[in-house]
PDB file of C-alpha atoms in Angstrom:
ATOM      1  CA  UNK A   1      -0.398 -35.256 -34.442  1.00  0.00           C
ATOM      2  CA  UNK A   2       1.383 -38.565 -34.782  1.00  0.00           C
ATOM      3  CA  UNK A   3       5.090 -38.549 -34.048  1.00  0.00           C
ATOM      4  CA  UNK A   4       7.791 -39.923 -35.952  1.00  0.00           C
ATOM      5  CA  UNK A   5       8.970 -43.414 -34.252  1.00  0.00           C
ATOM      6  CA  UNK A   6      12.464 -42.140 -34.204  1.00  0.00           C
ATOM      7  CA  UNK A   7      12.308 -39.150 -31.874  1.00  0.00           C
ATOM      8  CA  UNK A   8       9.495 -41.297 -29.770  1.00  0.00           C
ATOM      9  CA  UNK A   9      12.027 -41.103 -26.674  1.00  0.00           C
ATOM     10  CA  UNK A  10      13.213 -37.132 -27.121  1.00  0.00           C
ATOM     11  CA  UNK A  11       9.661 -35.811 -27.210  1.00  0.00           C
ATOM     12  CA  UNK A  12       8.344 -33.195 -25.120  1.00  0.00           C
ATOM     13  CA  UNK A  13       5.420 -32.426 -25.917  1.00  0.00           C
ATOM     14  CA  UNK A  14       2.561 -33.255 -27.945  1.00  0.00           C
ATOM     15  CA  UNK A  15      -0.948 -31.869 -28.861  1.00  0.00           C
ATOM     16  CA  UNK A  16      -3.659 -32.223 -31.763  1.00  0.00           C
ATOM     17  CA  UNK A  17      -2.026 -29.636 -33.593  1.00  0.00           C
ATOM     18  CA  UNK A  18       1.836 -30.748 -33.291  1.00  0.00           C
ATOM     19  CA  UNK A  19       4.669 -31.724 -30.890  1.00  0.00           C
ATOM     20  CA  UNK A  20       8.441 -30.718 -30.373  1.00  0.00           C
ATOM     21  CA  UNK A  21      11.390 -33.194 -29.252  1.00  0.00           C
ATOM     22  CA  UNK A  22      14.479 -32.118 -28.263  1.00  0.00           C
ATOM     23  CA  UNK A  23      17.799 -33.259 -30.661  1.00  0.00           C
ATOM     24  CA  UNK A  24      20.687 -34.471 -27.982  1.00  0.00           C
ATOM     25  CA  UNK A  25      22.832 -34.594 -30.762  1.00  0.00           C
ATOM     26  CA  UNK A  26      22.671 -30.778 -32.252  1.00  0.00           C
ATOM     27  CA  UNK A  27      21.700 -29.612 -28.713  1.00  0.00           C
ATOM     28  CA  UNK A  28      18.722 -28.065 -29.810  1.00  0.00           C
ATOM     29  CA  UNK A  29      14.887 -28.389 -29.516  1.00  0.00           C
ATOM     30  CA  UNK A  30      12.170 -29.049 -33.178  1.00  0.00           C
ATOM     31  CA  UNK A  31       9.090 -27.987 -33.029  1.00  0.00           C
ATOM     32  CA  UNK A  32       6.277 -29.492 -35.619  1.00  0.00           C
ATOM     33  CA  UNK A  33       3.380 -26.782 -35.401  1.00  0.00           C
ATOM     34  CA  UNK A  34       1.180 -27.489 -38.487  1.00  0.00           C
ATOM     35  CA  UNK A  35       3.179 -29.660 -40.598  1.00  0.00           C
ATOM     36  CA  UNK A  36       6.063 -26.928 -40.569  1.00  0.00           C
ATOM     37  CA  UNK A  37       8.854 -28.232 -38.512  1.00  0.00           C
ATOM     38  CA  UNK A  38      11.715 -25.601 -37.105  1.00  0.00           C
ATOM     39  CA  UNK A  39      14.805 -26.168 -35.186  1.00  0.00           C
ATOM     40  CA  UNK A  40      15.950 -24.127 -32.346  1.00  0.00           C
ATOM     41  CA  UNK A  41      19.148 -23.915 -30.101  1.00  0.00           C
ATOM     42  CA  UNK A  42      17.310 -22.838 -26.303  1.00  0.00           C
ATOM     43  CA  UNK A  43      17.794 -19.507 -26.594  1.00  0.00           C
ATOM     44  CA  UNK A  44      16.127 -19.282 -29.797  1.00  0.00           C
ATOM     45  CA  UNK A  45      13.193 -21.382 -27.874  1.00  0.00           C
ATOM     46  CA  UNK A  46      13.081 -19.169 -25.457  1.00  0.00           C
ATOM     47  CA  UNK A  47      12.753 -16.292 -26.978  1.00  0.00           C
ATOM     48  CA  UNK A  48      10.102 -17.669 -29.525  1.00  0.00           C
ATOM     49  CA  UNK A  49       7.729 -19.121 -26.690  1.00  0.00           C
ATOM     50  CA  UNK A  50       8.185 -15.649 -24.911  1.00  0.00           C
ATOM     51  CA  UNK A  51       7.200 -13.315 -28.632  1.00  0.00           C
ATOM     52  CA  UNK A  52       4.054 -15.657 -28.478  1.00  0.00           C
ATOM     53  CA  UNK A  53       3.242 -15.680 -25.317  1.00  0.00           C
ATOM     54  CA  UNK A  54       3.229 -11.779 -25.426  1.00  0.00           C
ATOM     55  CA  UNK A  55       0.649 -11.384 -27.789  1.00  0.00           C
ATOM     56  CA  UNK A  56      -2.154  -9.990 -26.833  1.00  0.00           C
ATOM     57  CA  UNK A  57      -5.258 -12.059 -27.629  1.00  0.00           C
ATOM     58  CA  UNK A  58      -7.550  -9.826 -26.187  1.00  0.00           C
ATOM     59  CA  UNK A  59      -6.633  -6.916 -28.101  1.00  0.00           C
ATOM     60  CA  UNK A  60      -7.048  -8.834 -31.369  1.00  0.00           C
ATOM     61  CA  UNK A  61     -10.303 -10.357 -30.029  1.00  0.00           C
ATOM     62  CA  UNK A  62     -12.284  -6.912 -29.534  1.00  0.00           C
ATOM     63  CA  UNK A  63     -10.590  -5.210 -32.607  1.00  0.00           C
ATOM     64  CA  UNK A  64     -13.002  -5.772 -34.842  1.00  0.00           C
ATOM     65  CA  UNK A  65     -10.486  -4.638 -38.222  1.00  0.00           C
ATOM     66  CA  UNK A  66      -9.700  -7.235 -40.922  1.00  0.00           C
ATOM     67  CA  UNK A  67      -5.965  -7.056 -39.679  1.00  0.00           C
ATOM     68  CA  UNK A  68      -6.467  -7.648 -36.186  1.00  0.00           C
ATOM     69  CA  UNK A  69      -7.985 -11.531 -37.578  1.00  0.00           C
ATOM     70  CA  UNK A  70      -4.058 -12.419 -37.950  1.00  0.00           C
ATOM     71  CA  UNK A  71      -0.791 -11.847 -36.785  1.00  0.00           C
ATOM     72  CA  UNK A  72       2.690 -12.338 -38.302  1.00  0.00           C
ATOM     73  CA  UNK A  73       4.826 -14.470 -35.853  1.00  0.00           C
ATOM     74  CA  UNK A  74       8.383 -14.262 -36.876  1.00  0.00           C
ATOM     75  CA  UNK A  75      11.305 -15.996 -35.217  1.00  0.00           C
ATOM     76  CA  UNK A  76      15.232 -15.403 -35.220  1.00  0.00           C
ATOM     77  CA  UNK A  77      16.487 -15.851 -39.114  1.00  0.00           C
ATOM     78  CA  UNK A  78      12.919 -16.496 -40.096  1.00  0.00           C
ATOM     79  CA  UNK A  79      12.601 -20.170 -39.205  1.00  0.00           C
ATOM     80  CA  UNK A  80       8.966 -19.940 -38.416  1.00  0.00           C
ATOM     81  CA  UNK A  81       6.985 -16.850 -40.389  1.00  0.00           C
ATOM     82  CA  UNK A  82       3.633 -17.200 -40.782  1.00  0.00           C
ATOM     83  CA  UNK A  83       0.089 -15.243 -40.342  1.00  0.00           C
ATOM     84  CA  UNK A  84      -1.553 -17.210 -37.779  1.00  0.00           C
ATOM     85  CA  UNK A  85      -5.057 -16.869 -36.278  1.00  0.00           C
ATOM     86  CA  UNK A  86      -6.443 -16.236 -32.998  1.00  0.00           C
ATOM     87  CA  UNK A  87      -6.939 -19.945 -32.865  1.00  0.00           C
ATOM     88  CA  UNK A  88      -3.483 -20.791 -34.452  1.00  0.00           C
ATOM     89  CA  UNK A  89      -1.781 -18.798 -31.354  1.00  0.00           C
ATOM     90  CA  UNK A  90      -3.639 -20.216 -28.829  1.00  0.00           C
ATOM     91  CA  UNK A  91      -2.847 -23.562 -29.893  1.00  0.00           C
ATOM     92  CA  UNK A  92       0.902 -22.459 -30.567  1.00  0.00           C
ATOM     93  CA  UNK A  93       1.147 -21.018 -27.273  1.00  0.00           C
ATOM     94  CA  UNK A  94      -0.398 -24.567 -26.152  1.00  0.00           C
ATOM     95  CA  UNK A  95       2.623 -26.597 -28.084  1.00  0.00           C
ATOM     96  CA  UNK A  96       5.074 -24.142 -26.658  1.00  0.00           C
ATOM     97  CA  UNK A  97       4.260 -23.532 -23.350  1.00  0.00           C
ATOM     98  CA  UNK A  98       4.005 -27.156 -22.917  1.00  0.00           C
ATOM     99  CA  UNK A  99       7.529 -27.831 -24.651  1.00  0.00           C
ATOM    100  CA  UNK A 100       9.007 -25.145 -21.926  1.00  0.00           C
ATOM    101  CA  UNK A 101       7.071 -26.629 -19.266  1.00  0.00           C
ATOM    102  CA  UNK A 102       8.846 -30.677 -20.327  1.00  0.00           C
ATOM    103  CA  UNK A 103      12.323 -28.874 -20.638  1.00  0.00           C
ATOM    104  CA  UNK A 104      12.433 -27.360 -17.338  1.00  0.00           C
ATOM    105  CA  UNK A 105      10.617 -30.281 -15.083  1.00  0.00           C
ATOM    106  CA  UNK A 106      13.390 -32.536 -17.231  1.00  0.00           C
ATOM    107  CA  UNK A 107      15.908 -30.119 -15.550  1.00  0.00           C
ATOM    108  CA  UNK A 108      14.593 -30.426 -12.371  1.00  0.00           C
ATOM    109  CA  UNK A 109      14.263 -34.002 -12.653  1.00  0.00           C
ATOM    110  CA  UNK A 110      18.199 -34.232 -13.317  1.00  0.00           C
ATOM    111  CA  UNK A 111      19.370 -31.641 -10.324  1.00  0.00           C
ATOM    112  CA  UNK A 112      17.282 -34.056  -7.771  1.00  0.00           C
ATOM    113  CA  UNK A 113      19.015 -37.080  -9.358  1.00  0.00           C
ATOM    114  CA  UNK A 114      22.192 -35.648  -9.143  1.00  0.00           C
ATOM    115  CA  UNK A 115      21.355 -35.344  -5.705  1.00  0.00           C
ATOM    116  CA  UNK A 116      20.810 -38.578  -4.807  1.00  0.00           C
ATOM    117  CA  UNK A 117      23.866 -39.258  -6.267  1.00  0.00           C
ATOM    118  CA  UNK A 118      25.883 -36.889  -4.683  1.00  0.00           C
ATOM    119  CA  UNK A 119      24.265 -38.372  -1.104  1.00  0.00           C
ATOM    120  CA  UNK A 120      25.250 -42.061  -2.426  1.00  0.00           C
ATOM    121  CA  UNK A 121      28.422 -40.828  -1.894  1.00  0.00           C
ATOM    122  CA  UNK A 122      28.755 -39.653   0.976  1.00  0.00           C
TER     123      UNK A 122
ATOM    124  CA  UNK B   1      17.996 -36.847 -21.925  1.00  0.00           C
ATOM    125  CA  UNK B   2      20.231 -33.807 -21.924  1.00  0.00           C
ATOM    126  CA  UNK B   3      19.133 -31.427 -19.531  1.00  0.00           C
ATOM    127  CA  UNK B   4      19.286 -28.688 -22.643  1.00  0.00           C
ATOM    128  CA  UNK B   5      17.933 -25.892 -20.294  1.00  0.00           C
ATOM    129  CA  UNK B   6      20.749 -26.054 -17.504  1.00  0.00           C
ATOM    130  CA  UNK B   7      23.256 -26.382 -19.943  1.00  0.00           C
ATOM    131  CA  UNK B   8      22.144 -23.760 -22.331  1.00  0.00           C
ATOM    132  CA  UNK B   9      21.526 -20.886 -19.276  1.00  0.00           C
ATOM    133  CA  UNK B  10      22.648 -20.808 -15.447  1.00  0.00           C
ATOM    134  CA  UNK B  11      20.051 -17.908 -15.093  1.00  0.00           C
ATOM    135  CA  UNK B  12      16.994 -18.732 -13.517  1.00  0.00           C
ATOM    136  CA  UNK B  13      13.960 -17.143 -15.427  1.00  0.00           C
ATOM    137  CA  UNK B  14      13.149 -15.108 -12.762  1.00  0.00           C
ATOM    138  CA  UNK B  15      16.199 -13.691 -11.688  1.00  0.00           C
ATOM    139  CA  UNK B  16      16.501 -12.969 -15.478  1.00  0.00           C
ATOM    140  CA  UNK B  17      13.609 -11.167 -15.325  1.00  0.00           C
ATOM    141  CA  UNK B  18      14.329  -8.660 -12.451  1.00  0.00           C
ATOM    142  CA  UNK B  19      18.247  -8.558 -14.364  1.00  0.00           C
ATOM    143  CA  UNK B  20      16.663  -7.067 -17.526  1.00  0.00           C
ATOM    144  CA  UNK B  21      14.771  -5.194 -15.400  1.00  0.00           C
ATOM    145  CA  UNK B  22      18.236  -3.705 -13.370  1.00  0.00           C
ATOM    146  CA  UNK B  23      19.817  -2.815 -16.748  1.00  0.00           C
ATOM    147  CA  UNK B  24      16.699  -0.978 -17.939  1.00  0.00           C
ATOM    148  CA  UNK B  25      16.813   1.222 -14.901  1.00  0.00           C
ATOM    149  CA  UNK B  26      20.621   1.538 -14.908  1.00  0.00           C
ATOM    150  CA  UNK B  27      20.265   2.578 -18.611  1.00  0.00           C
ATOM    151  CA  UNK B  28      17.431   4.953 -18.030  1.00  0.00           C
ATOM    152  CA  UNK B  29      19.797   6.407 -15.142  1.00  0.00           C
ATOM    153  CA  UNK B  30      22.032   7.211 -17.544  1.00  0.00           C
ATOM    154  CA  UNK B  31      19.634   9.284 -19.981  1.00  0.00           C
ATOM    155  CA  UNK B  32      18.738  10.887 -16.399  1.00  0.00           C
ATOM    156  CA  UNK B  33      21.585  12.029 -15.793  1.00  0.00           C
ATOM    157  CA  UNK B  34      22.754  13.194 -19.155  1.00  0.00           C
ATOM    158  CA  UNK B  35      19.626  15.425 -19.160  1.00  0.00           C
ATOM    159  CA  UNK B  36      20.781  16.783 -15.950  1.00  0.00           C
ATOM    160  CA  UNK B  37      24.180  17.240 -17.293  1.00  0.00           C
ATOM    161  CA  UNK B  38      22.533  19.352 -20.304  1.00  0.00           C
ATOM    162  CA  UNK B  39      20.496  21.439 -18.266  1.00  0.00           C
ATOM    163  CA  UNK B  40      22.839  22.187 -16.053  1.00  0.00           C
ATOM    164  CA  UNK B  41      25.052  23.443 -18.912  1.00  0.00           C
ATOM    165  CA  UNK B  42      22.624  25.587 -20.457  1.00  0.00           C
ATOM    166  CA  UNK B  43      21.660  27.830 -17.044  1.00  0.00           C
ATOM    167  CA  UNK B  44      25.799  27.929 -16.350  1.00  0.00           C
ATOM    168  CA  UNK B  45      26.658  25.545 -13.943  1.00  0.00           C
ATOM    169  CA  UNK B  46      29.557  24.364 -15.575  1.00  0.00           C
ATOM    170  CA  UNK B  47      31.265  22.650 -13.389  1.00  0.00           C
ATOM    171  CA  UNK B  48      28.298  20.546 -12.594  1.00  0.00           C
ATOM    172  CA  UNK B  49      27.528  19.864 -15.641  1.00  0.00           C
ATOM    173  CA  UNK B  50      30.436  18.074 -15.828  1.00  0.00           C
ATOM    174  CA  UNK B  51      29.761  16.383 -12.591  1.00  0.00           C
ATOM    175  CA  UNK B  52      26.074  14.690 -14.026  1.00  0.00           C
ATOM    176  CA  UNK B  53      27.885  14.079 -17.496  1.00  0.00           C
ATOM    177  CA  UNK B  54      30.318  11.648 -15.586  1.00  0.00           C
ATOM    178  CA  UNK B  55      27.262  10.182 -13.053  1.00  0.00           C
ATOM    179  CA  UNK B  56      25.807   9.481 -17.045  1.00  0.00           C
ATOM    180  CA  UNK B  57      29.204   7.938 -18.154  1.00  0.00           C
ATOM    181  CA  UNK B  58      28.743   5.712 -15.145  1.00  0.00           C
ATOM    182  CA  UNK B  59      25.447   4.587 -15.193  1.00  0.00           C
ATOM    183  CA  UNK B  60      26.125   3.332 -18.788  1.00  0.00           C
ATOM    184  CA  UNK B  61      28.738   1.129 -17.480  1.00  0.00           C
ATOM    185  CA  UNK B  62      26.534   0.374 -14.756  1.00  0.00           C
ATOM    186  CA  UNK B  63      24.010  -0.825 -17.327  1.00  0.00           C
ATOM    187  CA  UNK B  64      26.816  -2.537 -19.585  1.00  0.00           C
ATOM    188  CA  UNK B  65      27.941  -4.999 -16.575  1.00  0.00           C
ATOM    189  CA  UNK B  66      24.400  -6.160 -15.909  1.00  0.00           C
ATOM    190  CA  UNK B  67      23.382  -7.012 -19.585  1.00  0.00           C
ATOM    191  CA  UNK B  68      26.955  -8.805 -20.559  1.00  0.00           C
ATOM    192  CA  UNK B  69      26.665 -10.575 -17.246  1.00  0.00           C
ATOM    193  CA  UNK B  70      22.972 -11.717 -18.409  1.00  0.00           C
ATOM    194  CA  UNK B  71      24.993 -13.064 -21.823  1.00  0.00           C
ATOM    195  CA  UNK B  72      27.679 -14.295 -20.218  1.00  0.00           C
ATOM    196  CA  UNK B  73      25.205 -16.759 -18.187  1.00  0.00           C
ATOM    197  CA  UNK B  74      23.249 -17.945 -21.033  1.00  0.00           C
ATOM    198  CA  UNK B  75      20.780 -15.651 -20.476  1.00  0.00           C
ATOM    199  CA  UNK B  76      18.349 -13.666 -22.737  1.00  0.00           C
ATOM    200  CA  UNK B  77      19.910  -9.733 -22.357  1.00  0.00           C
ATOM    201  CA  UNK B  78      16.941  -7.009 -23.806  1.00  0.00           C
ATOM    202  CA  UNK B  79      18.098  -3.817 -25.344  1.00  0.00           C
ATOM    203  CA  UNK B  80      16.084  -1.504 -23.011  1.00  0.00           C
ATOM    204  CA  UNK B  81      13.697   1.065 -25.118  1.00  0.00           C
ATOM    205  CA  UNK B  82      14.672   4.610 -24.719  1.00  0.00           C
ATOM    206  CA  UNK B  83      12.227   6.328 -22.293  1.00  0.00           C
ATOM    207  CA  UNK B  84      11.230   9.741 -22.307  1.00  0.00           C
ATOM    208  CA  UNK B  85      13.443  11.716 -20.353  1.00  0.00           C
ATOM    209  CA  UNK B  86      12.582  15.011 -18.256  1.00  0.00           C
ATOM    210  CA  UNK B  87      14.076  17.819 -19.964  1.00  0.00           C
ATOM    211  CA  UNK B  88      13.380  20.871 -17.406  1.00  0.00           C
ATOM    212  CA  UNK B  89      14.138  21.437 -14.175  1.00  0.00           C
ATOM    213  CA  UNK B  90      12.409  23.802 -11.911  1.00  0.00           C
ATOM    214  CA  UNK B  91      16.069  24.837 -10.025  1.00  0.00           C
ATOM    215  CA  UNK B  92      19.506  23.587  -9.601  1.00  0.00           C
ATOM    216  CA  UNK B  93      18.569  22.117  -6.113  1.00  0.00           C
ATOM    217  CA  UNK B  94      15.648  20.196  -7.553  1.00  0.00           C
ATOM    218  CA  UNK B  95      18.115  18.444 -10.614  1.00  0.00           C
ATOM    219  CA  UNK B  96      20.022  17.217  -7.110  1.00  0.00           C
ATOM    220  CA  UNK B  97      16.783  16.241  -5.784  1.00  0.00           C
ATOM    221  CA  UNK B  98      15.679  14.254  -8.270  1.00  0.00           C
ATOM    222  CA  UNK B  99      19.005  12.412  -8.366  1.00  0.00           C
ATOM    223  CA  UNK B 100      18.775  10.904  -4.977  1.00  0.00           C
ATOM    224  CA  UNK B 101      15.608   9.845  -5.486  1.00  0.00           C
ATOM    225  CA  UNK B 102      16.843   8.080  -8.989  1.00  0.00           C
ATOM    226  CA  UNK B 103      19.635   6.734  -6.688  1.00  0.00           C
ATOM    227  CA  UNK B 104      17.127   5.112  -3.610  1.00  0.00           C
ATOM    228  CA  UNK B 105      15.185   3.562  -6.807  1.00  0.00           C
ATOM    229  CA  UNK B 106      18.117   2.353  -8.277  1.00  0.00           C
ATOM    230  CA  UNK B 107      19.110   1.166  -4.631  1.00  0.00           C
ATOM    231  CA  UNK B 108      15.671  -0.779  -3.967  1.00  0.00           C
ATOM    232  CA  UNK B 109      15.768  -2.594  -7.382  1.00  0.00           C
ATOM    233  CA  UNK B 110      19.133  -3.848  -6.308  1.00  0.00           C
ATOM    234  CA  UNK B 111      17.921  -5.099  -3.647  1.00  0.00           C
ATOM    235  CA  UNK B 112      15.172  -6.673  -4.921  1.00  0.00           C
ATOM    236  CA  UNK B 113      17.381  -8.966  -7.103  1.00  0.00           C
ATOM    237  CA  UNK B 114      19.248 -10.165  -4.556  1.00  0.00           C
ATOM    238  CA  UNK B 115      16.240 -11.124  -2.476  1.00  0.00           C
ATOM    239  CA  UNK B 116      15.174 -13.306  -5.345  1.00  0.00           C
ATOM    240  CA  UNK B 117      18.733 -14.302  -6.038  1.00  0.00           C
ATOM    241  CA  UNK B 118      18.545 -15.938  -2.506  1.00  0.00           C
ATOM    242  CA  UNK B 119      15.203 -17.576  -2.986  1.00  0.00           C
ATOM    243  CA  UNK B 120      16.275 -19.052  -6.037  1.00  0.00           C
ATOM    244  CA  UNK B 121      19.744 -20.080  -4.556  1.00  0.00           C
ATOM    245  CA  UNK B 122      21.627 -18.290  -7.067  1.00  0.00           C
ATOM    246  CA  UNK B 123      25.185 -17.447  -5.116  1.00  0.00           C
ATOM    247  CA  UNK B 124      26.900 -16.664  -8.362  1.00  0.00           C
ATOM    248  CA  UNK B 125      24.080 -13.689  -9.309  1.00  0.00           C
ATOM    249  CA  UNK B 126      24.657 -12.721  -5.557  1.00  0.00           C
ATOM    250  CA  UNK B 127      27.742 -12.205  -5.768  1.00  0.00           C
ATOM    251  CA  UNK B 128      27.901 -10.521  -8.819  1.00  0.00           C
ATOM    252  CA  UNK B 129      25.472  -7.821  -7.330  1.00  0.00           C
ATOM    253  CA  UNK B 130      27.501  -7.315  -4.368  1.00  0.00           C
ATOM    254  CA  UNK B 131      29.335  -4.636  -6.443  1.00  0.00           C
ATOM    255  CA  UNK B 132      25.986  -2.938  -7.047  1.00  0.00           C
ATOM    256  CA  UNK B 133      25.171  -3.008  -3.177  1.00  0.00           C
ATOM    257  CA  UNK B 134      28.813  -1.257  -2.740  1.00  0.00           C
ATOM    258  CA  UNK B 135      28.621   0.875  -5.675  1.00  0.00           C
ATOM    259  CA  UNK B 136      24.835   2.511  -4.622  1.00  0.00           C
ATOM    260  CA  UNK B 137      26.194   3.131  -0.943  1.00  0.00           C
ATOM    261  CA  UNK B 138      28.385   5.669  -2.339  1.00  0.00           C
ATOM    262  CA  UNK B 139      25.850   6.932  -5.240  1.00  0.00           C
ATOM    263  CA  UNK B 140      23.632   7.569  -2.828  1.00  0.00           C
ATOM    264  CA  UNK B 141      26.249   9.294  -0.247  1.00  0.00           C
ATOM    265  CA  UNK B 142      27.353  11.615  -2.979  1.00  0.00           C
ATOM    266  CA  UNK B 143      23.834  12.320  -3.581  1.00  0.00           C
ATOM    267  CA  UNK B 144      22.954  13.549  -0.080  1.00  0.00           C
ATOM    268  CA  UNK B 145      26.160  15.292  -0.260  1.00  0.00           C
ATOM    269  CA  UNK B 146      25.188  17.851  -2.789  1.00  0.00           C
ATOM    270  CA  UNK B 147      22.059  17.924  -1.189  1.00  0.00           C
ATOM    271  CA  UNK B 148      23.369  18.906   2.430  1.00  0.00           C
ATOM    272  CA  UNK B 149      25.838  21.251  -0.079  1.00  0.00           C
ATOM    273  CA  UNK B 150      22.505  23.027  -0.337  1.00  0.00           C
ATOM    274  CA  UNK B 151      21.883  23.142   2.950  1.00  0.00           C
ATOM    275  CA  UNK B 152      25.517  25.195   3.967  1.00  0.00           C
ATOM    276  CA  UNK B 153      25.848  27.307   1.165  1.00  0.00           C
ATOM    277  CA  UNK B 154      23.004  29.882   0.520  1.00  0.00           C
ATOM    278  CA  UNK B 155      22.099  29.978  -3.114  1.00  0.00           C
ATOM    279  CA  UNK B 156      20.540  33.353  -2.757  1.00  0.00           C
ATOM    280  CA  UNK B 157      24.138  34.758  -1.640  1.00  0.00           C
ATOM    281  CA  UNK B 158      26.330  37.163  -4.087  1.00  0.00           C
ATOM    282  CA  UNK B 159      28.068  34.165  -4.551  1.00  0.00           C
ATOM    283  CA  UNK B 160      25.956  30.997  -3.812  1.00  0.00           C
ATOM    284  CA  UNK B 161      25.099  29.430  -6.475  1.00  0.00           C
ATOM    285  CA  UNK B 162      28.779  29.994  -8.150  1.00  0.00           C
ATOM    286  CA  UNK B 163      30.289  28.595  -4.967  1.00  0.00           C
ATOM    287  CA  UNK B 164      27.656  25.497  -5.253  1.00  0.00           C
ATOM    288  CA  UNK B 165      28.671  24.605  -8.461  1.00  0.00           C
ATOM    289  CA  UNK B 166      31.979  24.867  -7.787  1.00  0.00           C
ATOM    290  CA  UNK B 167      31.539  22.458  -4.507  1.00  0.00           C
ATOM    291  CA  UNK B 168      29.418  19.833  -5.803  1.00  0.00           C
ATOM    292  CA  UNK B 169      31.623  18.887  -8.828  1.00  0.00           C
ATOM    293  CA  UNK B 170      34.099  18.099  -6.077  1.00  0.00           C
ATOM    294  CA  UNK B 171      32.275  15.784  -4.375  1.00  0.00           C
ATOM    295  CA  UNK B 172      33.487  11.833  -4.415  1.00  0.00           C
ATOM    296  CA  UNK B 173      36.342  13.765  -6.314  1.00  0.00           C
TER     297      UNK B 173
END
């Protein structure tokens, strides 16, 4: 999904079905899943890639009832609520996972540089 | 690029994890303990009673410090689900029994957060859970206690099991 030129520098992560930058400004992170953009403070994040990443695809794979084909994902004060698919999770869980994955090597990244600068000092 | 993670949290997901985890069992302690303390109240030991209804009193607090420490660090704290408590007891020694062994588990879960405190470098968490380490060293002390209560005073006697209660609400008094 293409990405606005603006945030080109701030993104994290990006797949066919959306991406998610981080906003140094508000301190928080957007995610674009699907044309529906949300904003979250970390926490928020957090907790949102952890509800989806706790659903249990398997379960709604072998039941074979009409409402096991979707499942309402709901974040804090309703910023994202919508009936997604198997498929829509999966990918979801894709954007997400991946979004987590850029925010904590980006922390890594900036302990080991603060490192080296640390040991210029010395 | 703003490290947004670090500056959100100081937890490391995985110590977060086994955190949770602590205040679950501290809070599940608690409804232990309070079904003890109800128990124990409804076959007469009084005194007792009052004993366990305490313990209860203090595992909540226990359970309190862990999850507003979790907050306090920019962590995520989880209200821990109510689980099902056991409501009988098959004697007064074996409500004591079953307390010590809540108290080693509480003990080894401790334990196991500071190990991973340590692999993940986290001195602050450490030191935090120090008070735990201190805190289960007498739980668990007290908890023998009543046990080796059981031991000197026979609860068969005219008097035994009067004289038990009586005794075992003293101890850590």
């Amino acid at each position: 999904m293409a990405v606005n030129n603006n945030f080109k520098n701030d993104i994290l992560f990006e797949s066919k079905n959306g991406y998610s930058y981080q906003c140094d400004k508000t301190n928080s992170i957007i995610i674009n899943f699907s044309g529906i953009t949300s904003k979250y403070k970390v926490q928020d994040f957090l907790i949102f890639q952890r509800k989806v990443n706790s659903v249990d695809i398997l379960d709604m794979l072998y039941d074979l009832s009409d409402k096991c084909d979707f499942k309402l994902i709901e974040t804090t004060q309703k910023k994202f609520s919508r009936n997604l698919t198997i498929c829509e999770i999966v990918q979801l869980r894709e954007l997400l996972n991946g979004t987590k994955f850029a925010l904590v090597l980006n922390s890594m990244l900036n302990e080991v540089l603060s490192d080296v600068a640390v040991s210029y000092l010395d | 690029m703003k490290d947004l993670l670090r500056r959100n949290t100081a937890l490391n997901e995985g110590v977060e994890k086994l955190l949770n985890l602590q205040s679950k069992i501290e809070c599940d302690a608690s409804t232990k303990y309070l079904a003890m303390a109800a128990w124990l109240d409804r076959n007469g030991y009084v005194e007792t009673a009052e004993y366990m209804y305490k313990q209860s009193e203090e595992e909540r607090e226990h359970f309190l410090k862990v999850f507003k420490y979790i907050t306090e660090m920019g962590g995520i704290a989880i209200t821990p689900d109510v689980s099902k408590v056991q409501q009988e007891f098959e004697s007064f020694r074996d409500v004591f029994e079953i307390a010590l062994q809540n108290e080693i588990t509480v003990t080894n879960a401790v334990n196991k957060v500071i190990a991973k405190c340590r692999l993940e470098n986290d001195y602050a968490t450490e030191e935090f859970m120090m008070w735990y380490v201190k805190e289960q060293r007498e739980e668990e002390k007290n908890a023998r206690r009543a046990l080796e209560l059981f031991d000197l005073i026979d609860e068969d006697s005219a008097c035994g099991k009067f004289e038990l209660d009586k005794q075992i609400a003293k101890i850590g008094v």
